[in-house]
XYZ file of C-alpha atoms in Angstrom:
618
model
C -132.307 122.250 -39.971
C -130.100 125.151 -39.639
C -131.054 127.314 -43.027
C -134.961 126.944 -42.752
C -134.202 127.524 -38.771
C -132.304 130.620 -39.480
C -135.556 131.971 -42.373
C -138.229 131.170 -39.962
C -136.444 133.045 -36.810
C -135.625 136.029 -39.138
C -138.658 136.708 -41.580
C -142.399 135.508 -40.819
C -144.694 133.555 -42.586
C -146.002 136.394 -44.320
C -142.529 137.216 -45.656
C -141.725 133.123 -46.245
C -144.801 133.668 -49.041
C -143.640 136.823 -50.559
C -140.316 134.823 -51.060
C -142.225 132.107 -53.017
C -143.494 134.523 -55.276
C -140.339 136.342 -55.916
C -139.329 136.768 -59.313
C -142.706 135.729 -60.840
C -145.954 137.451 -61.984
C -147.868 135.028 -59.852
C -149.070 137.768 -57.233
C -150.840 140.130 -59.777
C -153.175 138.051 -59.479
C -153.868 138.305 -55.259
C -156.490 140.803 -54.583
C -155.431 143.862 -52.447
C -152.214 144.439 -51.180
C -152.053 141.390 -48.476
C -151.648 138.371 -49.919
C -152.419 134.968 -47.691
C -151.944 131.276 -48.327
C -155.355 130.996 -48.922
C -155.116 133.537 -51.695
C -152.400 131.401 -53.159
C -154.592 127.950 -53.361
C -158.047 129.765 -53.911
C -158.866 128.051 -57.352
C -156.718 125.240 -59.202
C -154.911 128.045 -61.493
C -153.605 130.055 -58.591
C -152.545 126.692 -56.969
C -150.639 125.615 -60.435
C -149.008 128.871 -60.039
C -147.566 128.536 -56.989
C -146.418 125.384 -58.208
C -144.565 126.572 -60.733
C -142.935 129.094 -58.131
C -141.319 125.786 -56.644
C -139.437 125.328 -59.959
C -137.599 128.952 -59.582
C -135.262 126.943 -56.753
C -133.822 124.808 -59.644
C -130.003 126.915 -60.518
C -129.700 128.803 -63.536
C -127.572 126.160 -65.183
C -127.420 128.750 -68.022
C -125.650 131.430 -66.351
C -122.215 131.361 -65.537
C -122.332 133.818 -62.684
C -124.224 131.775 -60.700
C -123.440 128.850 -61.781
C -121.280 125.676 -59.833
C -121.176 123.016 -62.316
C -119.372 123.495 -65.654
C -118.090 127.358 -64.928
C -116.114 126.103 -62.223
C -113.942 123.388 -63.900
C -111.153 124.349 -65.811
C -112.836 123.738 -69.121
C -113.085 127.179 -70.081
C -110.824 129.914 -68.984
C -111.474 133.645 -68.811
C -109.769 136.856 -70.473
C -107.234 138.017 -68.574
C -108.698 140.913 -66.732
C -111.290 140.016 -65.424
C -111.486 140.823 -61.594
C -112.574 137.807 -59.362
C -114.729 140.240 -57.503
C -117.097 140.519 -59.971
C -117.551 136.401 -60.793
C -118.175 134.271 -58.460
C -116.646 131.176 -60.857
C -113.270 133.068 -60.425
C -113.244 133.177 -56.927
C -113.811 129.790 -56.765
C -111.821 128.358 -59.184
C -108.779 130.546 -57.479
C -109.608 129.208 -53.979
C -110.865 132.870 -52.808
C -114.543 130.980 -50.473
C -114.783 130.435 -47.238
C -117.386 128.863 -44.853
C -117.571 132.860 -43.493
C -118.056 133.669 -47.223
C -119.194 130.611 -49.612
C -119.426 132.903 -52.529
C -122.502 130.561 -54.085
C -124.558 129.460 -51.296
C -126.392 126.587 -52.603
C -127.273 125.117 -49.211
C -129.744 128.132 -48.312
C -131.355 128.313 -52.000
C -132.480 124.592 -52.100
C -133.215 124.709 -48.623
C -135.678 127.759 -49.728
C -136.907 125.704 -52.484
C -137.450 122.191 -50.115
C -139.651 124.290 -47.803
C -141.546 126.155 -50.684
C -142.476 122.739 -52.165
C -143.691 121.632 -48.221
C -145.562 124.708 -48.360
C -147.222 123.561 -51.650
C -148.670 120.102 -50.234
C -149.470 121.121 -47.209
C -151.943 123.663 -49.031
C -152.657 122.620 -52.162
C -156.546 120.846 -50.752
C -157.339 123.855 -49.817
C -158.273 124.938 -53.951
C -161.561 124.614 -55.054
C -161.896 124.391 -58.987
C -163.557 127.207 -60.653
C -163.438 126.187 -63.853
C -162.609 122.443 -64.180
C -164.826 119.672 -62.502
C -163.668 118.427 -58.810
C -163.120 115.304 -60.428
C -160.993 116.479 -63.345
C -158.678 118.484 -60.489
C -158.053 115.666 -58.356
C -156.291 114.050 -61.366
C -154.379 117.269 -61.947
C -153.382 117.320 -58.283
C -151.996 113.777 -58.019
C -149.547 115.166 -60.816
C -149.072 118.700 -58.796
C -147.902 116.432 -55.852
C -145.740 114.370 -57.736
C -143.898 117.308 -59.363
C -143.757 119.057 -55.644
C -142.418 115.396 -54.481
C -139.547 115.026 -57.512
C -138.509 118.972 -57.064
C -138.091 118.137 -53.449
C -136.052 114.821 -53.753
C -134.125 116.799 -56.939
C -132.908 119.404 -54.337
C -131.844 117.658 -51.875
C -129.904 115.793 -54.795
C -128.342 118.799 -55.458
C -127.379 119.295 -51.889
C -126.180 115.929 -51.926
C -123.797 116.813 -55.205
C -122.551 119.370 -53.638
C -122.288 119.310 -49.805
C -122.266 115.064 -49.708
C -124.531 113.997 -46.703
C -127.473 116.295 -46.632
C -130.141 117.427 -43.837
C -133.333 115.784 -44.540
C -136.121 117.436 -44.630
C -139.333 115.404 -44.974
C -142.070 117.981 -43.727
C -142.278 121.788 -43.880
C -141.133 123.098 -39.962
C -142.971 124.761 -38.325
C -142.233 128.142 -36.076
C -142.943 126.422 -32.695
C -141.371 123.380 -33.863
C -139.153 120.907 -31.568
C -135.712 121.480 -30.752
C -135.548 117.855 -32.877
C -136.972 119.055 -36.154
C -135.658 122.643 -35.569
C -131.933 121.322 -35.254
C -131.403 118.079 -37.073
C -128.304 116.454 -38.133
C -126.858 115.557 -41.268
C -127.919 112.061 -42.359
C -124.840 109.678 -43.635
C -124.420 109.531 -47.394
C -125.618 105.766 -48.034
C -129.043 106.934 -45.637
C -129.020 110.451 -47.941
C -129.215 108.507 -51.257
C -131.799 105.807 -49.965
C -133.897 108.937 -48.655
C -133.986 111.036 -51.912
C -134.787 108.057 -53.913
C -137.566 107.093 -52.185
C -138.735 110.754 -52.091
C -138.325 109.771 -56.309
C -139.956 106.831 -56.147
C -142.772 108.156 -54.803
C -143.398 110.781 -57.764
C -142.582 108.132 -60.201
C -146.032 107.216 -59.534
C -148.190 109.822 -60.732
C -145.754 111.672 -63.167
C -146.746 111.405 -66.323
C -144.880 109.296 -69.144
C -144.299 112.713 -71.352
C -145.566 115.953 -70.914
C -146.626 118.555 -74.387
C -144.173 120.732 -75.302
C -145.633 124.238 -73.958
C -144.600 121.995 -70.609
C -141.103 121.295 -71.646
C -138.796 121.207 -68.514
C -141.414 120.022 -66.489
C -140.692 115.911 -64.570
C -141.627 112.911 -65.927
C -141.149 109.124 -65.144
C -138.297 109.092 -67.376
C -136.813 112.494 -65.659
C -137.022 110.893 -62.165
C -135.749 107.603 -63.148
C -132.152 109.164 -64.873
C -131.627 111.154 -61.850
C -132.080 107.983 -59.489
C -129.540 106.126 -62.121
C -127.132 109.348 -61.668
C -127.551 109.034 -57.627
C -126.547 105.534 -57.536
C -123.898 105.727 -59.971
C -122.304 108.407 -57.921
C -122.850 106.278 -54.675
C -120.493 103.681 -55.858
C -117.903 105.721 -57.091
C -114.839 106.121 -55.163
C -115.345 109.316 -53.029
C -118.123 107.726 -51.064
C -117.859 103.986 -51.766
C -115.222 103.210 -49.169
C -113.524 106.291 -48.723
C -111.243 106.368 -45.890
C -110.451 109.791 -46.489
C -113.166 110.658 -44.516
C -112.508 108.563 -41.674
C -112.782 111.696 -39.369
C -115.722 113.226 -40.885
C -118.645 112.114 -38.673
C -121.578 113.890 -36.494
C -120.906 115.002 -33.513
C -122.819 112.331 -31.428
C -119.972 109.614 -33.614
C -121.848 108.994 -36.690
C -119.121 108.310 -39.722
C -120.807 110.273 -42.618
C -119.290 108.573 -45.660
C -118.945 104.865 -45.941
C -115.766 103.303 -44.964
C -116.081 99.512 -46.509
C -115.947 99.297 -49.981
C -118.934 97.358 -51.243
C -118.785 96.405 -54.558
C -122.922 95.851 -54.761
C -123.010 99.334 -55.249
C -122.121 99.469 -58.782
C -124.760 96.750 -59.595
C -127.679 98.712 -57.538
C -125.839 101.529 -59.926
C -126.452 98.943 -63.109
C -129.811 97.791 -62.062
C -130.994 101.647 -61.688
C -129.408 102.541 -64.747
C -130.987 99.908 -66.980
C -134.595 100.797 -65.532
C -133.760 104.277 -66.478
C -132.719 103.342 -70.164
C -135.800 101.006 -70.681
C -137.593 103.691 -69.602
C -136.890 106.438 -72.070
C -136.514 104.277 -75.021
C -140.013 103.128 -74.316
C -140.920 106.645 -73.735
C -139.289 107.240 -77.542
C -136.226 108.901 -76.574
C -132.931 107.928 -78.826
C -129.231 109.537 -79.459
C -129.865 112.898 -81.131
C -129.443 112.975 -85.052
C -128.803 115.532 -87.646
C -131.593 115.074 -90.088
C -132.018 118.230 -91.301
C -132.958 118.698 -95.413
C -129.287 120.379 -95.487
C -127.539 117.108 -93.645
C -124.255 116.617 -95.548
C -124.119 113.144 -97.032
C -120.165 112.822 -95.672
C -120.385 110.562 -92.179
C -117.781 112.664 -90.565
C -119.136 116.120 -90.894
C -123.034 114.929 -90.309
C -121.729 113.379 -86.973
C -119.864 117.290 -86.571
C -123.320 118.303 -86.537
C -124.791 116.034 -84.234
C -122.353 116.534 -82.360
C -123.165 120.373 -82.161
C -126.514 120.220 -82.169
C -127.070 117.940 -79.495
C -126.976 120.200 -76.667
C -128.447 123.552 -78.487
C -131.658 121.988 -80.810
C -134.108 123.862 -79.060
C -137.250 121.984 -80.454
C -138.083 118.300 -80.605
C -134.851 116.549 -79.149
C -135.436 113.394 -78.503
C -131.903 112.697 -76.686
C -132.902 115.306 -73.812
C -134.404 113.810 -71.066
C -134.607 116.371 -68.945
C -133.875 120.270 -69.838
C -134.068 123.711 -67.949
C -136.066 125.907 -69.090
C -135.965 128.622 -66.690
C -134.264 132.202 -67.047
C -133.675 132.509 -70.783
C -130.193 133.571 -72.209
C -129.249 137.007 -72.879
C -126.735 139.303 -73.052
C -127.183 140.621 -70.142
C -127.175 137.137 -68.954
C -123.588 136.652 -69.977
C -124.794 132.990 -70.093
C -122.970 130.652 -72.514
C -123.598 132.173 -75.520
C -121.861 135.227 -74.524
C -119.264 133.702 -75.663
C -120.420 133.015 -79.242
C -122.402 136.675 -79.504
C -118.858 138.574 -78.986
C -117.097 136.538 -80.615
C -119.380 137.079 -83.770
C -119.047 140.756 -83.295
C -115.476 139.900 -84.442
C -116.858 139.003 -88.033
C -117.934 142.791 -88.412
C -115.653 145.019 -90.314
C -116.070 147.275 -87.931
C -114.796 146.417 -84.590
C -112.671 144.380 -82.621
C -113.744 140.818 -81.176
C -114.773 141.065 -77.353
C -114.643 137.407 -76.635
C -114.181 136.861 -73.237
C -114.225 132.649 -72.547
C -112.112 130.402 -74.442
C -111.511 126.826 -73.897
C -108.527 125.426 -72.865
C -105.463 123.718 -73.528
C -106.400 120.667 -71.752
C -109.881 120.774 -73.153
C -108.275 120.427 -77.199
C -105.512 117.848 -75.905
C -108.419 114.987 -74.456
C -110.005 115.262 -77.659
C -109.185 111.492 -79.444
C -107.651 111.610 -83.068
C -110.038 110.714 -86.041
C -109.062 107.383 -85.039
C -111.047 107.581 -81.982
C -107.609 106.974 -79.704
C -105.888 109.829 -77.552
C -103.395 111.348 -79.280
C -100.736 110.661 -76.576
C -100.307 107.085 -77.784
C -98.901 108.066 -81.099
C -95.747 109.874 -79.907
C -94.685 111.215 -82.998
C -98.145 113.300 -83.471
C -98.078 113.945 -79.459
C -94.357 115.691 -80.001
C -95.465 117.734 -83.497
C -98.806 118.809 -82.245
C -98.058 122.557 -82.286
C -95.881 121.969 -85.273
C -97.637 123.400 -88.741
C -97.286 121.134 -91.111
C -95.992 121.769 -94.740
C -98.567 124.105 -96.726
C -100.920 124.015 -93.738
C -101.623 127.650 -91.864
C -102.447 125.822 -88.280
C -100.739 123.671 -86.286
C -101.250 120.043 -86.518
C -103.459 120.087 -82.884
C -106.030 121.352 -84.555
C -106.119 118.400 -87.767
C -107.079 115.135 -87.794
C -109.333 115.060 -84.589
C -112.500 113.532 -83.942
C -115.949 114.857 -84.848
C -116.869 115.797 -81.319
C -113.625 118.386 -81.417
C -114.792 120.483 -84.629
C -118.533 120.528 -82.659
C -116.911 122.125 -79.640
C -113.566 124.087 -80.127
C -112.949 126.610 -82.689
C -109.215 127.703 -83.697
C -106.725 129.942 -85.183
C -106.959 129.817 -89.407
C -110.431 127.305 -89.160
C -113.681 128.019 -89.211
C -116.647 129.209 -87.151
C -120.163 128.532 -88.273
C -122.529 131.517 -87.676
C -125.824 131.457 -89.075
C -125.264 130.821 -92.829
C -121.739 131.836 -93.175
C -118.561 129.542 -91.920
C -116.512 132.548 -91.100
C -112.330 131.991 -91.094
C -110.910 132.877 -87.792
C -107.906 135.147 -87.407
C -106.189 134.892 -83.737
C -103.297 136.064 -83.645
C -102.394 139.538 -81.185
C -104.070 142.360 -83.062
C -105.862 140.254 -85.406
C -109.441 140.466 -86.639
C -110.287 137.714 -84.154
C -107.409 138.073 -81.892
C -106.330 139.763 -78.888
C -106.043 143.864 -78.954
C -104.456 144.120 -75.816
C -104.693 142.477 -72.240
C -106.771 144.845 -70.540
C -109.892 144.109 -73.502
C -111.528 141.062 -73.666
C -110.838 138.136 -75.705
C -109.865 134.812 -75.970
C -107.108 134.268 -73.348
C -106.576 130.423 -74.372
C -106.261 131.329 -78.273
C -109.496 128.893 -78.598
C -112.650 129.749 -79.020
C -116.015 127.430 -78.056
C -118.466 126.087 -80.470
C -120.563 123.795 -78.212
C -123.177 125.383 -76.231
C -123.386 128.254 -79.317
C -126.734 127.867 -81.478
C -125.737 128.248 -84.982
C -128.847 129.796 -85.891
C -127.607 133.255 -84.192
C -128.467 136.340 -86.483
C -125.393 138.021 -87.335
C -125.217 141.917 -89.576
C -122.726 144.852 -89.458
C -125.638 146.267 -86.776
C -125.998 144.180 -84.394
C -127.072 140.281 -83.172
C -129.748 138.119 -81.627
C -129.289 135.204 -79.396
C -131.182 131.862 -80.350
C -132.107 130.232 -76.907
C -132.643 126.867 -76.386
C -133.257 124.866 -72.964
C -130.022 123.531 -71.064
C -129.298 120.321 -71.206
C -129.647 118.475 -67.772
C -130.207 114.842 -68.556
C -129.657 112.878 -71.742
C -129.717 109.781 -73.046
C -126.520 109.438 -73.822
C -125.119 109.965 -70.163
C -127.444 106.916 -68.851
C -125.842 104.883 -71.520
C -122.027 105.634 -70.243
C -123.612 105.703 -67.011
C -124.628 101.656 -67.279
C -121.047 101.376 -69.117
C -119.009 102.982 -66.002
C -120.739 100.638 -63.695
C -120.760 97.386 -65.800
C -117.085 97.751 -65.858
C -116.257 98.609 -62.193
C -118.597 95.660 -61.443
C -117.721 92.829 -63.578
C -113.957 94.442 -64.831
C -115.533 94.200 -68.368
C -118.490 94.651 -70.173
C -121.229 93.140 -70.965
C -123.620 92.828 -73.999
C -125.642 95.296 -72.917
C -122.442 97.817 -72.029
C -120.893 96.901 -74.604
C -124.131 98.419 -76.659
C -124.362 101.373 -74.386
C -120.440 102.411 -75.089
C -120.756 101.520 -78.621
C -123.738 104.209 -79.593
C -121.537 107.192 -78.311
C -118.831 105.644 -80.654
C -120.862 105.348 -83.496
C -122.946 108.931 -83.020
C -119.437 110.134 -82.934
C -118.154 108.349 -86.149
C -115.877 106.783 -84.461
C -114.515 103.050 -84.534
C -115.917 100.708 -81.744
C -114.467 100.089 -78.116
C -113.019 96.713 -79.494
C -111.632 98.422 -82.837
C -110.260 101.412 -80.901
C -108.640 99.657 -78.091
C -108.832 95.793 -77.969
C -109.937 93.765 -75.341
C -109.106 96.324 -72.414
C -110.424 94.812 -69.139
C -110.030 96.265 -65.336
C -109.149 99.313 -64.424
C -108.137 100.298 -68.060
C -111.889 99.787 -69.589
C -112.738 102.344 -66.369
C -110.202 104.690 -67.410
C -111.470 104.469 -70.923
C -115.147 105.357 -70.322
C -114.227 108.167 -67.803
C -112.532 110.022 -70.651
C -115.399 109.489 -73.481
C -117.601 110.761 -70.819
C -115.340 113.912 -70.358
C -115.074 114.127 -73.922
C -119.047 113.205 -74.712
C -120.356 116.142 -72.006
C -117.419 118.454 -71.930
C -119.333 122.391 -70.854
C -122.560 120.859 -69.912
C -122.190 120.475 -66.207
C -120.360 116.865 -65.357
C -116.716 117.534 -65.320
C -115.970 118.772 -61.861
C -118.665 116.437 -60.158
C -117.062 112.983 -62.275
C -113.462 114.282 -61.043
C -114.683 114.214 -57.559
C -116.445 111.217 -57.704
C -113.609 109.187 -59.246
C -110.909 110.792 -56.489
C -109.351 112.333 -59.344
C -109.707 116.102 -58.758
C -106.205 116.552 -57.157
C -103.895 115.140 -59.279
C -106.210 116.552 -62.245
C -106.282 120.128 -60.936
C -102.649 120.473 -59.892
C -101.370 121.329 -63.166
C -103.150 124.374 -63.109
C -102.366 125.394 -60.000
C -99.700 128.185 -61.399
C -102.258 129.188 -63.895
C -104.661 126.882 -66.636
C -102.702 126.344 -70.114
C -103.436 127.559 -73.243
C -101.718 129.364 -76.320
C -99.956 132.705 -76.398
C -102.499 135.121 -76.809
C -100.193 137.614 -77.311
C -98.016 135.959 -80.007
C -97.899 137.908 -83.453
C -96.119 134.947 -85.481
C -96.764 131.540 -85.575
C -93.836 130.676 -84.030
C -94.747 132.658 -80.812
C -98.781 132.273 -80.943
C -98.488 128.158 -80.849
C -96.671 128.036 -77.777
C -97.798 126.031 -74.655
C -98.279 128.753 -71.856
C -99.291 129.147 -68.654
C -101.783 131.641 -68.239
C -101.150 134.120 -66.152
C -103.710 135.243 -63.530
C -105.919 132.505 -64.260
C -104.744 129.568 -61.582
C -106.896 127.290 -60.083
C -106.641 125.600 -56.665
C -108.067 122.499 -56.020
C -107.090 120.569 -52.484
C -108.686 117.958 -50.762
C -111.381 120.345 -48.774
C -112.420 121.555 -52.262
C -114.534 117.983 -52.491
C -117.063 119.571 -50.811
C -118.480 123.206 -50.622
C -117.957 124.567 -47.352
C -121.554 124.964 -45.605
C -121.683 128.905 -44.725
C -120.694 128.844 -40.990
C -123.774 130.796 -40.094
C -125.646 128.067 -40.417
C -123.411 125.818 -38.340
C -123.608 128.735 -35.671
C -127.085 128.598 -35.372
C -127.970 124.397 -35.322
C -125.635 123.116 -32.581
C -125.897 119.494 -34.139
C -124.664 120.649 -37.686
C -121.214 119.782 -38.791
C -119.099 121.474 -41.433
C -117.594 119.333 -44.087
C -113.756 117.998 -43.740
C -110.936 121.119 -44.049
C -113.429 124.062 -43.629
């Protein structure tokens, strides 16, 4: 495999350890200045500590310069000058990588992580317990190897995501290793999936059912389970369930990479997954998130507002969250999410300008259903008025009358933003308290401002800020229950009792009428179409959209519009009449074509293995 082929001919084994340890405190621990592998598994805590330096390959889904899931959709845009140089999620989003310059180069990272998890099993018998019995560490090393074994199928998953058919790598390779192991091909995408979730299976064994909450972040059954149910769900969607698109895209000895029958089976493997996964964490205790707070309004519409917030930011005890990362913790320096939210706050000072520097978009506020719980397209009158103000109103009638899940994620011109104790009234319009100064400062490009992914709970004075952290979401409850819907209703062209349930919780968490009150007995391809957008809606900035686009062949069309520049208001606009204008903003395009299904594996690699292919257009 070309990556670990091109780190073992270019560092040692010596240096292949000091890269496990990089970043953590781990070696302060090695005596002298030479640390081996036996150092590293002398006793069972220096052993759980190179463990744990296995779980700094997971991405920093916090941190939006090196992130590839929700930074590069075009769910948030960024101020206007802002050079691509400096972020990577501009470069990509504007078409600017290459397979000579990838810009995020995923495929080496979770290559790195693959063979430092190898590394762990191959070693970890070597540790004699110091201060445990030998008995009592053989149970904790049945749970060391299944972690090693689920962090090893979850990155090839995220190879998979990413790249489609993956190298497999089931053993660590050694320096004198055969031309076979040392350049392998890429296995198809159908033999990729089967591959990983055995590697899953096999740590669904010893993983434990829960885990306290010192370990929060680390796998369990439950964890292992959701991602199989996400693997299979993705198998049977469109871009790899029949795909003739990729009729060409093959290894070089003729292998076709990506199925090109459609097999319909594939959503029920999908279903079948997907249920084990949901009977899983509900016997595990997990359930739709709540607001149950002392202070929980008694009004249904604003407690589900807060639900709706809180869901992905309650940092403690959330029982919706499967699976979170707890890694790198947000800061400033970070610029991680709630960047966005800490300069935007320093807009509520007297005493300076707003900074803000990501807003949501256009198209973001538009999917957003009505209170109704229907898209607002359908009534024509409201679709034609929307950035009308309505009589003794001060903001345009966009911004009224939406669902729940819009006030928990978008902020806007004349409403309110809830920091800490105070719901602060926002003022956007060009040289406004919360608006822009000019376009060479940061602010709000769109005119909107985000709310989801921003803890309330930040501390806010005329002097300065703190951030309130809280663990990423990765995997929640909620997504296995539109992920049974989705394949119920490609499946069986409706939905069953049990879909029908699945769907119905979002609805209701949301305050929002039922899939049968909302839109009558759709069937076909319309019930698809209608669980694609409440999952849009339902995880919009935590990770899915650009992943669901490709998967459902939908990227194209969806991106085109914004291949001038993404939409949003007139930042610039001093009166109502010129602020809440449609407009294409300017230096922020984004460039989407077919080859952009894939990230482009960094030629490099494809230099060095001879029986590596690139993906399709690169």
């Amino acid at each position: 495999m070309k990556t670990i082929n091109n780190k073992i001919k270019s560092i040692g084994l010596a240096a292949c350890f000091a890269l496990a340890f990089s970043g953590c405190d781990y070696l302060d621990i090695v005596p002298d200045d030479k640390p081996t592998l036996d150092d590293a598994f002398k006793n069972e805590q220096t052993t759980e500590g190179f463990l744990y330096s296995c779980y700094g390959y997971i991405p920093r889904h916090n941190n939006f310069r090196t992130n590839f899931t929700w930074a590069m959709s075009n769910e948030l845009v960024a101020t206007f000058h802002w050079g691509a140089q400096y972020f990577s999620f501009l470069q990509i989003q504007q078409g600017m990588h290459s397979a000579a310059s990838p810009v995020l180069d995923v495929w080496q990272d979770m290559y790195k992580g693959i063979r430092q998890c190898y590394m762990f099993l191959d070693n970890m018998d070597k540790a004699v317990p110091v201060q445990i019995t030998p008995e009592e560490f053989e149970k904790k090393k049945r749970v060391f190897r299944a972690e090693a074994k689920f962090l090893i199928g979850y990155f090839h998953y995220v190879l998979l995501q990413n790249y489609g058919p993956v190298v497999l790598i089931d053993k660590t390779i050694p320096q004198d290793g055969s031309e076979e192991d040392m350049f392998r091909k890429r296995s198809n995408y159908d033999d990729s999936v089967e591959a990983i979730a055995e590697m899953l299976d096999e740590a669904i064994v010893d993983l434990p059912d829960s885990w306290p909450k010192s370990d929060l972040g680390r796998p369990t059954k439950s964890v292992a389970q959701a991602l199989k149910s996400r693997m299979y769900l993705y198998a049977a969607s469109p871009q790899f369930n029949g795909n003739k698109d990729y009729a060409d895209f093959k290894n070089k000895d003729g292998e076709v990479l990506i199925s090109q029958t459609y097999d319909k089976e594939k959503w029920k493997k999908a279903m079948d997954e997907t249920k084990k996964a949901i009977d899983m964490a509900h016997a595990a205790g997990y359930h739709l998130y709540e607001y149950n707070r002392p202070d929980a309004p008694s009004d249904p519409f604003e407690k589900a507002v807060l639900s709706a917030r809180y869901t992905m930011v309650e940092e403690v005890d959330n029982p919706e969250m499967i699976w979170q990362y707890t890694g790198a913790k947000e800061s400033v320096d970070d610029l991680t999410p709630c960047f966005q939210a800490h300069v935007i706050a320093r807009g509520f000072r007297e005493d300076e300008w707003p900074l803000g520097a990501l807003g949501a978009t256009l198209t973001t506020v538009e999917l957003f259903y009505d209170k109704n719980g229907k898209p607002l397209e359908e009534d024509q009158n409201a679709w034609n008025n929307r950035f009308m103000i309505a009589p003794g109103d001060s903001t345009i009638q966009l911004n009224r009358n939406r669902e729940a899940r819009f006030y928990a994620a978008i902020a806007f011109d004349r409403g309110k933003y809830q920091i800490g104790d105070r719901a602060e009234t926002l003022y956007m319009k060009y040289g406004e308290r919360n608006g822009c100064v000019d376009l060479n400062s940061n602010h709000t490009y769109s005119g909107y401002l985000c709310v989801k992914g921003i803890h309330p709970n930040m501390t806010i004075t005329p002097n300065y800020y703190t951030i309130t952290s809280y663990p990423f979401p990765l995997m929640r409850l909620g997504e296995l229950y539109l992920n049974y819907a989705e394949a119920c209703a490609n499946y069986q062209g409706t939905l069953d009792q049990f879909g029908t349930e699945c769907y119905n919780k979002i609805r209701q968490k949301a305050y929002l009428p039922t899939l049968a009150e909302a839109f009558g007995n759709k069937t076909g391809n319309d019930l698809v179409e209608i669980i694609q957008r409440e999952r849009l809606i339902e995880f919009m900035f935590e990770g899915h959209w650009l992943y669901d686009l490709k998967r459902w062949k939908k990227a194209e069309e969806w991106f085109a519009k914004d291949r001038e520049g993404m939409w949003g208001l007139n930042s610039v606009g001093k009166t109502n009449e010129e602020f809440y204008q449609k407009t294409r903003l300017a230096n922020r395009s984004y460039v989407f074509d077919f080859k952009h299904n894939f990230y482009p594996i960094k030629q490099q690699y494809i230099n060095v293995n001879h029986n590596l292919v690139q993906n399709p257009g690169w």
